[in-house]
Amino acid sequence: MASMVTEPIPDRPDTKIAVLLRDDLLTWQRLNVCAFVVSGLATSRPHLVGEPYLDADGNEYLPMFRQPVLVFEGSKETLSAAHGRALSRGLRLSVFTADLFATGNDTDNRAAVRAVPAATLDLVGLAVHGPRNAVDKVCKGTRMHP
């Protein structure tokens, strides 16, 4: 597997990755939503992903984010407000709505989101990356996931 060429990233980047999950989800739903929404950041922000890992035997493992992913939780209303703040700041984000638990494929997932205006999306999770202060403002009212 060829190595990715990545730009240097400081030990303490000036950006932040945050995942916000609705606090009324079942455990399996939280994990599923978290996995889905961070995949959006990884694919749209290649500079966030580091080099592949190697073990002492030479086995290669897939690269991961080069900075921590902070996971927060909040109410339905808190996620809706965070979504609005992220959009108003021009931050790119990935979303997961309650409707997606009932779909079985990517085409139906995208159609389910497209059918609903942004202000009325039934958000159960989102992921956002951006400058630390902007992401902190987006996460206002949430708490660290236990």
PDB file of C-alpha atoms in Angstrom:
ATOM      1  CA  MET A   1       0.000   0.000   0.000  1.00  0.00           C
ATOM      2  CA  ALA A   2       1.417   3.371  -1.011  1.00  0.00           C
ATOM      3  CA  SER A   3       1.948   5.979   1.644  1.00  0.00           C
ATOM      4  CA  MET A   4      -0.190   9.139   1.612  1.00  0.00           C
ATOM      5  CA  VAL A   5       1.644  12.434   1.346  1.00  0.00           C
ATOM      6  CA  THR A   6       0.328  14.717   4.036  1.00  0.00           C
ATOM      7  CA  GLU A   7       1.059  18.280   4.987  1.00  0.00           C
ATOM      8  CA  PRO A   8       2.806  18.901   8.302  1.00  0.00           C
ATOM      9  CA  ILE A   9       0.437  19.388  11.209  1.00  0.00           C
ATOM     10  CA  PRO A  10       1.512  20.975  14.489  1.00  0.00           C
ATOM     11  CA  ASP A  11       1.528  18.914  17.672  1.00  0.00           C
ATOM     12  CA  ARG A  12      -1.327  21.087  18.905  1.00  0.00           C
ATOM     13  CA  PRO A  13      -3.354  22.015  15.836  1.00  0.00           C
ATOM     14  CA  ASP A  14      -5.416  25.186  15.838  1.00  0.00           C
ATOM     15  CA  THR A  15      -8.420  23.168  14.719  1.00  0.00           C
ATOM     16  CA  LYS A  16     -10.761  20.800  16.491  1.00  0.00           C
ATOM     17  CA  ILE A  17     -12.849  17.769  15.545  1.00  0.00           C
ATOM     18  CA  ALA A  18     -16.092  17.408  17.464  1.00  0.00           C
ATOM     19  CA  VAL A  19     -18.919  14.889  17.309  1.00  0.00           C
ATOM     20  CA  LEU A  20     -22.244  15.784  18.885  1.00  0.00           C
ATOM     21  CA  LEU A  21     -24.666  12.982  19.715  1.00  0.00           C
ATOM     22  CA  ARG A  22     -28.224  13.219  20.929  1.00  0.00           C
ATOM     23  CA  ASP A  23     -28.462  12.163  24.564  1.00  0.00           C
ATOM     24  CA  ASP A  24     -31.549   9.936  24.117  1.00  0.00           C
ATOM     25  CA  LEU A  25     -29.937   7.415  21.747  1.00  0.00           C
ATOM     26  CA  LEU A  26     -29.380   3.773  22.603  1.00  0.00           C
ATOM     27  CA  THR A  27     -25.728   2.753  22.982  1.00  0.00           C
ATOM     28  CA  TRP A  28     -25.599   0.940  19.632  1.00  0.00           C
ATOM     29  CA  GLN A  29     -27.141   3.990  17.949  1.00  0.00           C
ATOM     30  CA  ARG A  30     -24.548   6.344  19.482  1.00  0.00           C
ATOM     31  CA  LEU A  31     -21.695   4.184  18.249  1.00  0.00           C
ATOM     32  CA  ASN A  32     -23.221   3.776  14.804  1.00  0.00           C
ATOM     33  CA  VAL A  33     -23.915   7.505  14.404  1.00  0.00           C
ATOM     34  CA  CYS A  34     -20.426   8.422  15.626  1.00  0.00           C
ATOM     35  CA  ALA A  35     -18.813   6.098  13.087  1.00  0.00           C
ATOM     36  CA  PHE A  36     -20.900   7.449  10.230  1.00  0.00           C
ATOM     37  CA  VAL A  37     -20.449  11.157  10.920  1.00  0.00           C
ATOM     38  CA  VAL A  38     -16.673  11.006  11.405  1.00  0.00           C
ATOM     39  CA  SER A  39     -16.343   9.178   8.087  1.00  0.00           C
ATOM     40  CA  GLY A  40     -17.620  12.344   6.432  1.00  0.00           C
ATOM     41  CA  LEU A  41     -14.804  14.389   7.934  1.00  0.00           C
ATOM     42  CA  ALA A  42     -12.163  11.836   6.985  1.00  0.00           C
ATOM     43  CA  THR A  43     -13.215  11.779   3.351  1.00  0.00           C
ATOM     44  CA  SER A  44     -13.738  15.521   2.919  1.00  0.00           C
ATOM     45  CA  ARG A  45     -10.684  16.650   4.870  1.00  0.00           C
ATOM     46  CA  PRO A  46      -7.802  14.385   3.756  1.00  0.00           C
ATOM     47  CA  HIS A  47      -5.238  16.548   5.583  1.00  0.00           C
ATOM     48  CA  LEU A  48      -6.807  15.379   8.863  1.00  0.00           C
ATOM     49  CA  VAL A  49      -5.684  11.807   8.198  1.00  0.00           C
ATOM     50  CA  GLY A  50      -2.112  10.778   8.990  1.00  0.00           C
ATOM     51  CA  GLU A  51       0.173   8.108   7.647  1.00  0.00           C
ATOM     52  CA  PRO A  52      -0.552   4.357   7.798  1.00  0.00           C
ATOM     53  CA  TYR A  53       0.574   2.514  10.930  1.00  0.00           C
ATOM     54  CA  LEU A  54       3.103  -0.329  10.890  1.00  0.00           C
ATOM     55  CA  ASP A  55       3.719  -2.905  13.580  1.00  0.00           C
ATOM     56  CA  ALA A  56       7.123  -4.437  14.330  1.00  0.00           C
ATOM     57  CA  ASP A  57       6.354  -7.332  11.937  1.00  0.00           C
ATOM     58  CA  GLY A  58       5.757  -4.971   9.032  1.00  0.00           C
ATOM     59  CA  ASN A  59       1.972  -5.359   8.929  1.00  0.00           C
ATOM     60  CA  GLU A  60       0.370  -2.164   7.681  1.00  0.00           C
ATOM     61  CA  TYR A  61      -2.772  -0.674   9.219  1.00  0.00           C
ATOM     62  CA  LEU A  62      -5.006   2.081   7.928  1.00  0.00           C
ATOM     63  CA  PRO A  63      -4.229   5.677   8.848  1.00  0.00           C
ATOM     64  CA  MET A  64      -6.376   7.536  11.360  1.00  0.00           C
ATOM     65  CA  PHE A  65      -7.101  11.142  12.276  1.00  0.00           C
ATOM     66  CA  ARG A  66      -4.020  13.100  13.300  1.00  0.00           C
ATOM     67  CA  GLN A  67      -5.833  14.898  16.093  1.00  0.00           C
ATOM     68  CA  PRO A  68      -8.243  13.856  18.833  1.00  0.00           C
ATOM     69  CA  VAL A  69     -11.958  13.514  18.176  1.00  0.00           C
ATOM     70  CA  LEU A  70     -13.971  14.977  21.048  1.00  0.00           C
ATOM     71  CA  VAL A  71     -17.414  13.461  21.556  1.00  0.00           C
ATOM     72  CA  PHE A  72     -20.200  15.488  23.145  1.00  0.00           C
ATOM     73  CA  GLU A  73     -23.875  14.890  23.855  1.00  0.00           C
ATOM     74  CA  GLY A  74     -26.913  17.079  24.116  1.00  0.00           C
ATOM     75  CA  SER A  75     -30.654  17.250  23.694  1.00  0.00           C
ATOM     76  CA  LYS A  76     -32.482  17.332  20.383  1.00  0.00           C
ATOM     77  CA  GLU A  77     -32.808  21.104  20.754  1.00  0.00           C
ATOM     78  CA  THR A  78     -29.113  21.503  21.558  1.00  0.00           C
ATOM     79  CA  LEU A  79     -28.102  19.585  18.418  1.00  0.00           C
ATOM     80  CA  SER A  80     -30.459  21.681  16.313  1.00  0.00           C
ATOM     81  CA  ALA A  81     -28.933  24.886  17.718  1.00  0.00           C
ATOM     82  CA  ALA A  82     -25.391  23.554  17.141  1.00  0.00           C
ATOM     83  CA  HIS A  83     -26.307  22.683  13.558  1.00  0.00           C
ATOM     84  CA  GLY A  84     -27.531  26.239  12.977  1.00  0.00           C
ATOM     85  CA  ARG A  85     -24.382  27.731  14.504  1.00  0.00           C
ATOM     86  CA  ALA A  86     -22.147  25.518  12.336  1.00  0.00           C
ATOM     87  CA  LEU A  87     -24.016  26.512   9.175  1.00  0.00           C
ATOM     88  CA  SER A  88     -23.953  30.218  10.097  1.00  0.00           C
ATOM     89  CA  ARG A  89     -20.161  30.017  10.556  1.00  0.00           C
ATOM     90  CA  GLY A  90     -19.688  28.323   7.202  1.00  0.00           C
ATOM     91  CA  LEU A  91     -18.270  25.164   8.760  1.00  0.00           C
ATOM     92  CA  ARG A  92     -18.628  21.939   6.812  1.00  0.00           C
ATOM     93  CA  LEU A  93     -20.255  19.185   8.764  1.00  0.00           C
ATOM     94  CA  SER A  94     -21.728  15.747   8.423  1.00  0.00           C
ATOM     95  CA  VAL A  95     -25.172  14.929   9.798  1.00  0.00           C
ATOM     96  CA  PHE A  96     -27.125  11.855  10.785  1.00  0.00           C
ATOM     97  CA  THR A  97     -30.884  12.136  11.168  1.00  0.00           C
ATOM     98  CA  ALA A  98     -33.334   9.819  12.926  1.00  0.00           C
ATOM     99  CA  ASP A  99     -34.744   8.883   9.502  1.00  0.00           C
ATOM    100  CA  LEU A 100     -31.475   7.181   8.591  1.00  0.00           C
ATOM    101  CA  PHE A 101     -32.080   4.421  11.132  1.00  0.00           C
ATOM    102  CA  ALA A 102     -34.919   3.213   8.877  1.00  0.00           C
ATOM    103  CA  THR A 103     -33.059   3.271   5.551  1.00  0.00           C
ATOM    104  CA  GLY A 104     -30.869   0.514   4.266  1.00  0.00           C
ATOM    105  CA  ASN A 105     -28.518   2.154   1.799  1.00  0.00           C
ATOM    106  CA  ASP A 106     -26.640   5.318   0.953  1.00  0.00           C
ATOM    107  CA  THR A 107     -29.037   6.410  -1.811  1.00  0.00           C
ATOM    108  CA  ASP A 108     -32.014   6.289   0.553  1.00  0.00           C
ATOM    109  CA  ASN A 109     -29.967   8.009   3.283  1.00  0.00           C
ATOM    110  CA  ARG A 110     -29.204  10.966   1.035  1.00  0.00           C
ATOM    111  CA  ALA A 111     -32.826  11.146  -0.162  1.00  0.00           C
ATOM    112  CA  ALA A 112     -34.078  11.175   3.442  1.00  0.00           C
ATOM    113  CA  VAL A 113     -31.870  14.153   4.313  1.00  0.00           C
ATOM    114  CA  ARG A 114     -32.652  15.984   1.071  1.00  0.00           C
ATOM    115  CA  ALA A 115     -36.415  15.744   1.733  1.00  0.00           C
ATOM    116  CA  VAL A 116     -36.229  17.861   4.915  1.00  0.00           C
ATOM    117  CA  PRO A 117     -35.392  21.581   5.272  1.00  0.00           C
ATOM    118  CA  ALA A 118     -32.259  22.237   7.345  1.00  0.00           C
ATOM    119  CA  ALA A 119     -34.174  23.892  10.183  1.00  0.00           C
ATOM    120  CA  THR A 120     -36.382  20.828  10.714  1.00  0.00           C
ATOM    121  CA  LEU A 121     -33.858  17.984  10.335  1.00  0.00           C
ATOM    122  CA  ASP A 122     -34.398  15.452  13.152  1.00  0.00           C
ATOM    123  CA  LEU A 123     -30.697  15.390  14.042  1.00  0.00           C
ATOM    124  CA  VAL A 124     -29.307  12.582  16.172  1.00  0.00           C
ATOM    125  CA  GLY A 125     -25.654  13.331  15.443  1.00  0.00           C
ATOM    126  CA  LEU A 126     -23.244  15.576  13.637  1.00  0.00           C
ATOM    127  CA  ALA A 127     -19.513  15.995  13.212  1.00  0.00           C
ATOM    128  CA  VAL A 128     -17.711  19.243  12.587  1.00  0.00           C
ATOM    129  CA  HIS A 129     -14.123  20.329  12.015  1.00  0.00           C
ATOM    130  CA  GLY A 130     -12.841  23.856  12.109  1.00  0.00           C
ATOM    131  CA  PRO A 131     -10.960  26.476  14.073  1.00  0.00           C
ATOM    132  CA  ARG A 132     -11.000  25.689  17.798  1.00  0.00           C
ATOM    133  CA  ASN A 133     -12.963  28.778  18.811  1.00  0.00           C
ATOM    134  CA  ALA A 134     -15.617  28.251  16.109  1.00  0.00           C
ATOM    135  CA  VAL A 135     -16.102  24.586  17.046  1.00  0.00           C
ATOM    136  CA  ASP A 136     -16.270  25.549  20.736  1.00  0.00           C
ATOM    137  CA  LYS A 137     -19.086  27.979  19.893  1.00  0.00           C
ATOM    138  CA  VAL A 138     -20.900  25.298  17.872  1.00  0.00           C
ATOM    139  CA  CYS A 139     -20.674  22.917  20.855  1.00  0.00           C
ATOM    140  CA  LYS A 140     -22.094  25.471  23.315  1.00  0.00           C
ATOM    141  CA  GLY A 141     -24.641  23.797  25.586  1.00  0.00           C
ATOM    142  CA  THR A 142     -23.346  20.271  25.056  1.00  0.00           C
ATOM    143  CA  ARG A 143     -21.395  18.187  27.544  1.00  0.00           C
ATOM    144  CA  MET A 144     -18.615  15.646  27.095  1.00  0.00           C
ATOM    145  CA  HIS A 145     -19.999  12.202  26.355  1.00  0.00           C
ATOM    146  CA  PRO A 146     -19.612   9.964  29.425  1.00  0.00           C
TER     147      PRO A 146
END
